[in-house]
Amino acid sequence: MANSQVQLRKPTLDKDLEKLTFTEQATHFVLRSWTGAGISLVFLLLTMAIAHTFATGTPGVLVIAVTAALAAYMAMNIGANDVTNNVGAAVGARAMSMGVALAIAAVFEIAGALLAGRGVAETVASGILDRANFPSPEVFAWAMMAALVSAAIWINIATLANAPISTTHAIIGGVIGAGAAASGLDSVQWEAMGLIVVSWTVSPILGGVIAALFLFFIKELIIYREDKIAAAKTWVPVLVAVMAGAFSAFLATGGTNGFYHMPIGDALIVGLVVGVLTYVVTRPIVRRHAEGLDNRNQSLRTLFRLPLICSAALLSFAHGANDVSNAVGPLYGVVAALGENGGGPGGAAIPLWVMVIGAFGISLGLLLFGPRLIRIVGSEITKLNPMRAFCVALSSAVAVLTASAFAIPVSSTHIAVGAVFGVGLFREWYTRNSQRRIDYIRSRGNGIAPEEPSANPEETRRRYLVRRSHFMTIVSAWIVTLPISAVLSAVVFLALNAVFS
């Protein structure tokens, strides 16, 4: 009888423990959500205090403080939605954990924003709207505030919907919509907008093409070679050296917010020297890691882990240099407009405190809310391994840094996702058409030819390496972002104008 009572009580106890465990997990989830919201609120209040302190004596200091909070909110949304493109490929390839990816992205985002972000921020602040067409600096300030509100809200909605959209589209659309509502379409500098729109069209194609070329290089010279490890020991240090040399040349040509500047010839020499030194340092490291590895693709993934981490860090730097403008550009526009009105700093260089708000806001948003979209970019479009992810990250970094050097606000989302699609589509083509791959498989399979593509359309679609449905979803999100942000921004501006005019 006692035994039967024990048997009866045990399931009941287990059920109670399961309920307690579930309750505890739910509590942790809720508290974690509230913790993120609480930290965000503290950051916004701190941002307002910093802006108020540095803008003391400027007319409209309260407007500047509120705009700074909006810029911080926008920056956190950029971190939550946009920075996922930088490390998504590396996480999807399992080259680094989520925690390591977040830490690397946060550090290099801050470095990129503070060292190389001013040029693009100035374009967003003054290169899209002509302040001379506005009736007063206050109206221009309200327009910029409306742009930040509309863009941040739309990005927030997209992040909750797990949609990696273009934050550049969102802020540019917001600026155009508010400017048109404030002083008509003539206030928009359409020639500059034309250049930006062209860059939006070209940049994802460029990212895809560069990524495909890098992957072609790796497949031809490393993957489909009889001795993969020997080939990797030869070429992996070269790839890392090219990456380091290009990055050094970019910094030397003025990619440091004007801290110093070299002529292009001298910068290329610096890049060459850094590339050679990087090769000398990297070569023995790669050889040491290659010791004892089997001659198979799985071993190559080990050798490409370090280059992939470096390329992800470089892409985070590039993103910080370009996309911080989406948050601080409008804020700087407000500071400059109100400063000119009161004899303040006006059109002087962007204050450091403005850049700090954007830099730390992006990193904070990434750390608090970024992991959910990293998985989409990193694994749900096409399957990535460290070699493919390296091509994605490096090609994206090259394209974004090039745009930043010319102070053009491009969409890093466009470029990164374009690179992912470029890698996937190239793999489909290469699988069907590469003679080197066919010869390699025959040599490994005792003369047996690789399986031919199926004539059945359904079977052909099943073998696609790129998920077409994700392409249409992402492109649709890109297309609607600019007009939605523009309309929402115009509505917000009209509301502000009605209240404060």
XYZ file of C-alpha atoms in Angstrom:
501
model
C 0.000 0.000 0.000
C 2.821 2.357 0.910
C 4.565 1.548 -2.327
C 1.436 2.310 -4.338
C 1.064 5.675 -2.571
C 4.655 6.524 -3.416
C 4.016 5.563 -7.026
C 0.920 7.752 -7.093
C 2.678 10.717 -5.546
C 5.724 10.609 -7.798
C 3.965 11.635 -11.033
C 2.194 14.431 -9.161
C 5.512 15.669 -7.791
C 7.051 15.527 -11.258
C 4.184 17.554 -12.654
C 4.568 20.151 -9.930
C 8.305 20.392 -10.590
C 7.662 20.784 -14.312
C 5.228 23.595 -13.573
C 7.782 25.294 -11.351
C 10.482 24.906 -14.013
C 8.198 26.327 -16.696
C 7.249 29.244 -14.430
C 10.903 29.948 -13.713
C 11.778 29.910 -17.402
C 8.875 32.222 -18.211
C 9.923 34.582 -15.429
C 13.496 34.690 -16.730
C 12.214 35.447 -20.243
C 9.992 38.280 -19.062
C 12.700 39.727 -16.831
C 15.200 39.544 -19.670
C 12.829 41.478 -21.928
C 12.241 44.098 -19.242
C 15.970 44.285 -18.550
C 16.669 45.190 -22.176
C 13.947 47.824 -22.134
C 15.261 49.242 -18.851
C 18.839 49.477 -20.102
C 17.598 51.151 -23.279
C 15.651 53.728 -21.291
C 18.677 54.526 -19.126
C 20.789 54.978 -22.271
C 18.233 57.374 -23.786
C 18.137 59.476 -20.617
C 21.933 59.504 -20.427
C 22.053 60.594 -24.058
C 19.738 63.529 -23.357
C 21.914 64.585 -20.412
C 25.089 64.425 -22.542
C 23.511 66.425 -25.362
C 22.142 69.026 -22.961
C 25.570 69.424 -21.374
C 27.474 69.883 -24.642
C 24.804 72.046 -26.295
C 24.412 74.424 -23.343
C 24.294 77.979 -24.638
C 22.929 76.953 -28.042
C 19.395 78.153 -28.861
C 17.000 75.228 -28.819
C 19.117 73.146 -26.455
C 16.000 71.197 -25.419
C 15.283 70.348 -29.065
C 18.868 69.118 -29.441
C 18.548 66.961 -26.319
C 15.314 65.366 -27.545
C 16.803 64.808 -31.007
C 19.816 63.150 -29.378
C 17.499 60.706 -27.609
C 15.766 59.967 -30.922
C 19.159 59.431 -32.568
C 20.112 57.027 -29.786
C 16.833 55.150 -30.285
C 17.527 54.994 -34.023
C 21.067 53.755 -33.388
C 19.833 50.932 -31.163
C 17.381 49.879 -33.854
C 20.202 49.851 -36.406
C 22.202 47.625 -34.074
C 19.269 45.266 -33.615
C 18.447 44.963 -37.315
C 21.416 45.944 -39.463
C 24.537 44.771 -37.668
C 23.332 41.175 -37.979
C 24.588 41.269 -41.570
C 28.168 41.708 -40.350
C 28.446 38.528 -38.295
C 25.470 36.522 -39.556
C 27.596 34.683 -42.110
C 30.236 33.754 -39.529
C 27.651 32.501 -37.042
C 25.803 30.620 -39.790
C 29.074 28.937 -40.762
C 29.670 28.015 -37.094
C 33.042 29.721 -37.149
C 32.247 31.598 -33.949
C 29.660 31.500 -31.206
C 26.907 34.062 -30.857
C 28.622 35.648 -27.840
C 31.973 36.043 -29.600
C 30.242 37.417 -32.698
C 28.350 40.010 -30.676
C 31.498 41.111 -28.837
C 33.556 41.487 -32.028
C 30.769 43.361 -33.810
C 30.210 45.732 -30.871
C 33.886 46.682 -30.555
C 34.525 47.199 -34.261
C 31.230 49.021 -34.824
C 32.345 51.615 -32.272
C 35.809 51.846 -33.851
C 34.394 52.288 -37.358
C 31.900 54.932 -36.301
C 34.406 57.001 -34.323
C 37.342 56.669 -36.723
C 35.682 56.808 -40.133
C 32.024 57.785 -39.818
C 31.954 61.542 -40.256
C 31.997 61.769 -44.049
C 28.794 59.822 -44.639
C 27.115 61.457 -41.624
C 27.730 64.883 -43.164
C 26.117 63.680 -46.395
C 22.947 62.629 -44.552
C 22.929 65.852 -42.525
C 23.340 68.331 -45.355
C 23.655 66.512 -48.675
C 20.006 65.481 -49.091
C 18.010 68.536 -47.948
C 18.942 72.141 -48.686
C 18.573 74.068 -45.415
C 18.305 77.358 -47.329
C 14.853 76.321 -48.601
C 13.420 75.946 -45.101
C 11.581 78.900 -43.518
C 13.588 78.633 -40.289
C 16.206 76.459 -38.579
C 13.486 75.253 -36.177
C 11.439 73.863 -39.066
C 14.524 72.069 -40.378
C 15.086 70.626 -36.897
C 11.502 69.331 -36.735
C 11.964 67.727 -40.148
C 15.063 65.870 -38.951
C 13.294 64.801 -35.761
C 10.382 63.472 -37.833
C 12.831 61.522 -40.027
C 14.391 59.867 -36.983
C 11.030 58.972 -35.456
C 9.609 57.456 -38.629
C 12.747 55.509 -39.543
C 13.249 54.148 -36.026
C 9.633 53.026 -35.698
C 9.672 51.253 -39.055
C 12.979 49.510 -38.270
C 11.606 48.483 -34.879
C 8.565 46.916 -36.529
C 10.757 45.104 -39.070
C 13.016 43.745 -36.333
C 10.033 42.366 -34.422
C 8.887 40.750 -37.684
C 12.354 39.197 -38.224
C 12.833 41.129 -41.489
C 16.385 42.378 -42.240
C 15.581 45.674 -43.979
C 17.750 48.577 -45.076
C 18.135 51.161 -42.333
C 19.673 53.485 -44.923
C 16.478 53.316 -46.970
C 14.495 54.068 -43.825
C 16.378 57.227 -42.832
C 16.761 58.552 -46.384
C 13.033 58.029 -46.929
C 12.317 59.780 -43.649
C 14.478 62.767 -44.540
C 12.874 63.117 -47.970
C 9.321 62.791 -46.623
C 9.798 65.335 -43.854
C 11.666 67.742 -46.147
C 8.943 67.567 -48.791
C 6.237 68.164 -46.173
C 8.172 71.085 -44.687
C 9.186 73.058 -47.776
C 8.184 71.123 -50.878
C 10.033 68.772 -53.189
C 12.423 71.563 -54.194
C 14.136 71.238 -50.819
C 15.421 67.794 -51.828
C 18.767 67.796 -53.617
C 17.755 65.340 -56.315
C 21.156 65.162 -57.987
C 22.719 63.841 -54.789
C 19.751 61.511 -54.307
C 20.275 60.160 -57.814
C 23.834 59.182 -56.932
C 22.647 57.489 -53.740
C 19.899 55.552 -55.552
C 22.394 54.386 -58.183
C 24.675 53.172 -55.386
C 21.753 51.246 -53.880
C 21.242 49.468 -57.191
C 24.882 48.778 -57.908
C 26.122 47.908 -54.408
C 24.266 44.571 -53.877
C 25.250 43.444 -57.376
C 28.837 44.487 -56.676
C 28.804 42.639 -53.360
C 27.473 39.500 -55.035
C 29.985 39.633 -57.883
C 32.981 40.197 -55.602
C 31.859 37.385 -53.290
C 31.417 35.037 -56.267
C 34.894 35.911 -57.565
C 36.477 35.206 -54.187
C 34.627 31.874 -53.992
C 35.733 31.004 -57.537
C 39.327 31.723 -56.508
C 39.020 29.487 -53.434
C 37.329 26.631 -55.285
C 39.776 26.647 -58.187
C 42.988 27.060 -56.205
C 42.190 25.320 -52.913
C 39.051 23.180 -52.654
C 39.320 21.198 -55.889
C 43.036 20.490 -55.665
C 44.531 17.098 -54.982
C 46.386 18.399 -51.919
C 43.912 20.832 -50.331
C 45.988 21.462 -47.232
C 49.109 22.406 -49.185
C 47.058 24.737 -51.362
C 45.464 26.317 -48.289
C 48.855 26.869 -46.670
C 49.887 28.770 -49.808
C 46.791 30.882 -50.428
C 45.102 31.534 -47.062
C 47.945 33.852 -45.894
C 47.680 35.679 -49.237
C 43.941 36.278 -48.736
C 44.486 37.603 -45.214
C 47.336 39.818 -46.424
C 45.170 41.302 -49.203
C 42.447 42.034 -46.673
C 44.830 43.734 -44.230
C 46.573 45.711 -46.969
C 43.315 47.019 -48.458
C 42.039 48.062 -45.045
C 45.287 49.864 -44.207
C 45.233 51.718 -47.509
C 41.649 52.844 -46.826
C 42.621 54.244 -43.427
C 45.698 55.938 -44.843
C 43.740 57.739 -47.583
C 41.675 59.580 -44.993
C 39.350 56.979 -43.551
C 40.044 58.307 -40.063
C 37.684 61.293 -39.889
C 40.465 63.593 -41.030
C 42.898 62.765 -38.213
C 45.478 62.359 -40.939
C 45.488 61.999 -44.705
C 47.974 60.587 -47.225
C 48.165 60.936 -50.994
C 46.826 57.871 -52.781
C 50.302 56.754 -53.853
C 51.668 56.821 -50.313
C 48.539 55.073 -49.034
C 49.012 52.239 -51.530
C 52.593 51.838 -50.371
C 51.376 51.636 -46.763
C 48.825 49.023 -47.797
C 51.501 47.012 -49.596
C 53.846 47.107 -46.606
C 51.096 46.072 -44.190
C 50.032 43.301 -46.576
C 53.567 41.895 -46.783
C 54.014 42.037 -42.991
C 50.639 40.355 -42.503
C 51.647 37.585 -44.906
C 54.935 37.038 -43.051
C 53.101 36.803 -39.706
C 50.147 34.748 -40.942
C 52.041 32.134 -42.954
C 53.609 30.262 -39.993
C 50.318 30.479 -38.059
C 48.407 28.803 -40.883
C 51.114 26.171 -41.295
C 51.000 25.379 -37.588
C 47.221 24.983 -37.669
C 47.505 22.777 -40.763
C 49.717 20.201 -39.061
C 48.007 16.831 -38.788
C 44.891 17.847 -40.725
C 43.349 15.361 -43.132
C 43.153 16.224 -46.804
C 39.414 17.037 -46.856
C 37.054 19.985 -46.878
C 36.327 19.747 -43.168
C 39.974 20.571 -42.500
C 39.745 23.648 -44.699
C 36.977 24.959 -42.473
C 39.443 24.939 -39.596
C 42.030 26.900 -41.577
C 39.478 29.489 -42.717
C 38.133 30.207 -39.248
C 40.714 32.913 -38.453
C 40.349 34.725 -41.812
C 36.579 34.631 -41.394
C 36.731 36.190 -37.936
C 39.034 38.916 -39.267
C 36.735 39.631 -42.216
C 33.680 39.804 -39.927
C 35.508 42.320 -37.749
C 36.456 44.335 -40.841
C 32.849 44.334 -42.041
C 31.686 45.556 -38.621
C 34.198 48.404 -38.851
C 32.952 49.242 -42.350
C 29.330 49.163 -41.197
C 30.077 51.482 -38.294
C 31.844 53.872 -40.672
C 28.894 54.040 -43.057
C 25.664 53.308 -41.203
C 26.289 55.363 -38.069
C 25.263 58.244 -40.328
C 21.706 56.911 -40.329
C 21.454 57.830 -36.653
C 23.767 60.801 -36.138
C 23.355 62.518 -39.516
C 19.964 64.038 -38.636
C 21.210 64.894 -35.136
C 24.193 66.724 -36.576
C 21.849 68.508 -38.978
C 19.837 69.828 -36.025
C 22.959 70.845 -34.080
C 24.382 72.646 -37.119
C 21.121 74.421 -38.012
C 20.387 75.682 -34.509
C 24.047 76.556 -33.973
C 24.094 78.740 -37.066
C 20.910 80.428 -35.888
C 22.536 81.383 -32.614
C 26.098 81.950 -33.691
C 27.126 78.528 -32.441
C 29.236 75.858 -34.130
C 27.005 75.737 -37.193
C 28.600 73.883 -40.094
C 31.760 72.952 -38.211
C 32.945 69.349 -38.081
C 30.615 66.898 -36.370
C 31.207 67.050 -32.600
C 32.705 63.934 -31.066
C 29.825 63.545 -28.606
C 27.411 63.186 -31.534
C 29.481 60.337 -33.008
C 29.782 58.657 -29.586
C 25.995 58.540 -29.236
C 25.651 56.759 -32.567
C 28.580 54.405 -32.025
C 27.569 53.176 -28.593
C 23.865 53.147 -29.485
C 24.456 50.746 -32.385
C 26.543 48.404 -30.244
C 24.042 48.477 -27.385
C 21.169 47.647 -29.741
C 23.160 44.752 -31.168
C 23.992 43.312 -27.759
C 20.429 43.623 -26.439
C 18.301 42.746 -29.453
C 20.506 41.550 -32.323
C 20.758 37.736 -32.091
C 17.313 36.982 -33.535
C 18.144 38.309 -37.048
C 21.706 36.964 -37.126
C 20.328 33.474 -37.706
C 18.189 34.577 -40.665
C 21.025 36.203 -42.612
C 23.519 33.540 -41.569
C 21.618 30.337 -42.297
C 18.213 30.725 -43.921
C 19.139 32.098 -47.383
C 21.808 29.598 -48.364
C 24.041 27.179 -46.507
C 27.338 28.752 -45.475
C 30.628 27.236 -44.410
C 33.694 29.250 -43.319
C 35.018 29.572 -46.885
C 31.736 30.920 -48.271
C 31.146 33.109 -45.234
C 34.645 34.568 -45.647
C 33.789 35.545 -49.226
C 30.553 37.185 -48.050
C 32.174 39.180 -45.257
C 35.231 40.289 -47.218
C 33.301 41.340 -50.337
C 30.784 43.257 -48.230
C 33.547 45.045 -46.335
C 35.311 46.058 -49.548
C 32.101 47.464 -51.054
C 31.044 49.350 -47.909
C 34.504 50.822 -47.287
C 34.683 51.980 -50.898
C 31.355 53.788 -50.507
C 32.466 55.295 -47.196
C 35.626 56.638 -48.806
C 33.405 58.625 -51.191
C 30.959 59.625 -48.391
C 28.086 57.739 -50.062
C 25.452 56.290 -47.680
C 24.922 52.774 -49.022
C 22.877 49.960 -47.564
C 25.132 47.436 -45.860
C 22.077 45.151 -45.754
C 21.866 45.287 -49.547
C 25.530 44.506 -49.923
C 25.726 41.699 -47.356
C 22.550 39.964 -48.506
C 23.603 40.490 -52.135
C 26.899 38.790 -51.301
C 25.086 35.847 -49.683
C 22.904 35.430 -52.755
C 25.939 35.845 -55.007
C 27.712 33.001 -53.216
C 24.663 30.739 -53.394
C 23.887 31.419 -57.058
C 27.539 31.008 -58.012
C 27.593 27.621 -56.283
C 24.595 26.534 -58.340
C 26.335 27.594 -61.549
C 29.687 26.112 -60.553
C 28.133 22.790 -59.558
C 26.638 22.425 -63.036
C 29.435 23.856 -65.187
C 32.864 23.555 -63.576
C 35.143 21.204 -65.521
C 37.677 21.267 -62.688
C 35.006 20.029 -60.273
C 33.946 17.286 -62.688
C 37.549 16.144 -63.188
C 38.183 16.248 -59.448
C 35.132 14.135 -58.611
C 36.010 11.644 -61.340
C 39.535 11.302 -59.995
C 38.203 10.693 -56.492
C 35.503 8.285 -57.673
C 37.559 5.965 -59.888
C 36.465 7.580 -63.115
C 32.778 7.779 -62.256
C 31.253 10.992 -63.574
C 29.393 13.264 -61.142
C 25.645 13.067 -61.145
C 24.128 15.052 -63.999
C 21.458 17.679 -63.337
C 17.943 16.328 -63.487
C 15.734 17.141 -66.486
C 12.743 17.262 -64.157
C 11.939 20.932 -63.294
C 10.639 19.960 -59.854
C 13.821 18.050 -59.072
C 15.921 20.952 -60.358
C 14.118 23.391 -58.029
C 14.586 21.001 -55.124
C 18.337 21.105 -55.673
C 18.566 24.903 -55.654
C 21.178 26.083 -53.182
C 19.484 29.472 -52.696
C 16.032 29.827 -51.230
C 14.224 32.017 -53.743
C 11.383 32.779 -51.353
C 13.756 34.657 -49.041
C 14.984 36.721 -51.995
C 11.475 37.938 -52.804
C 10.683 38.633 -49.150
C 13.836 40.670 -48.591
C 13.527 42.608 -51.855
C 9.896 43.423 -51.042
C 10.963 44.756 -47.640
C 13.612 46.928 -49.310
C 11.152 48.342 -51.844
C 8.474 49.362 -49.328
C 10.857 50.749 -46.701
C 11.622 54.098 -48.357
C 8.035 55.108 -49.253
C 6.638 53.951 -45.902
C 9.299 55.906 -44.013
C 8.704 58.957 -46.223
C 4.932 58.968 -45.668
C 5.258 58.313 -41.939
C 7.881 61.054 -41.623
C 5.672 63.566 -43.429
C 2.801 62.766 -41.055
C 5.036 63.136 -37.989
C 6.415 66.460 -39.249
C 2.937 67.865 -39.890
C 1.955 66.854 -36.361
C 5.035 68.531 -34.865
C 4.493 71.641 -36.942
C 0.854 71.847 -35.876
C 1.776 71.559 -32.187
C 4.777 73.913 -32.046
C 4.129 76.485 -34.773
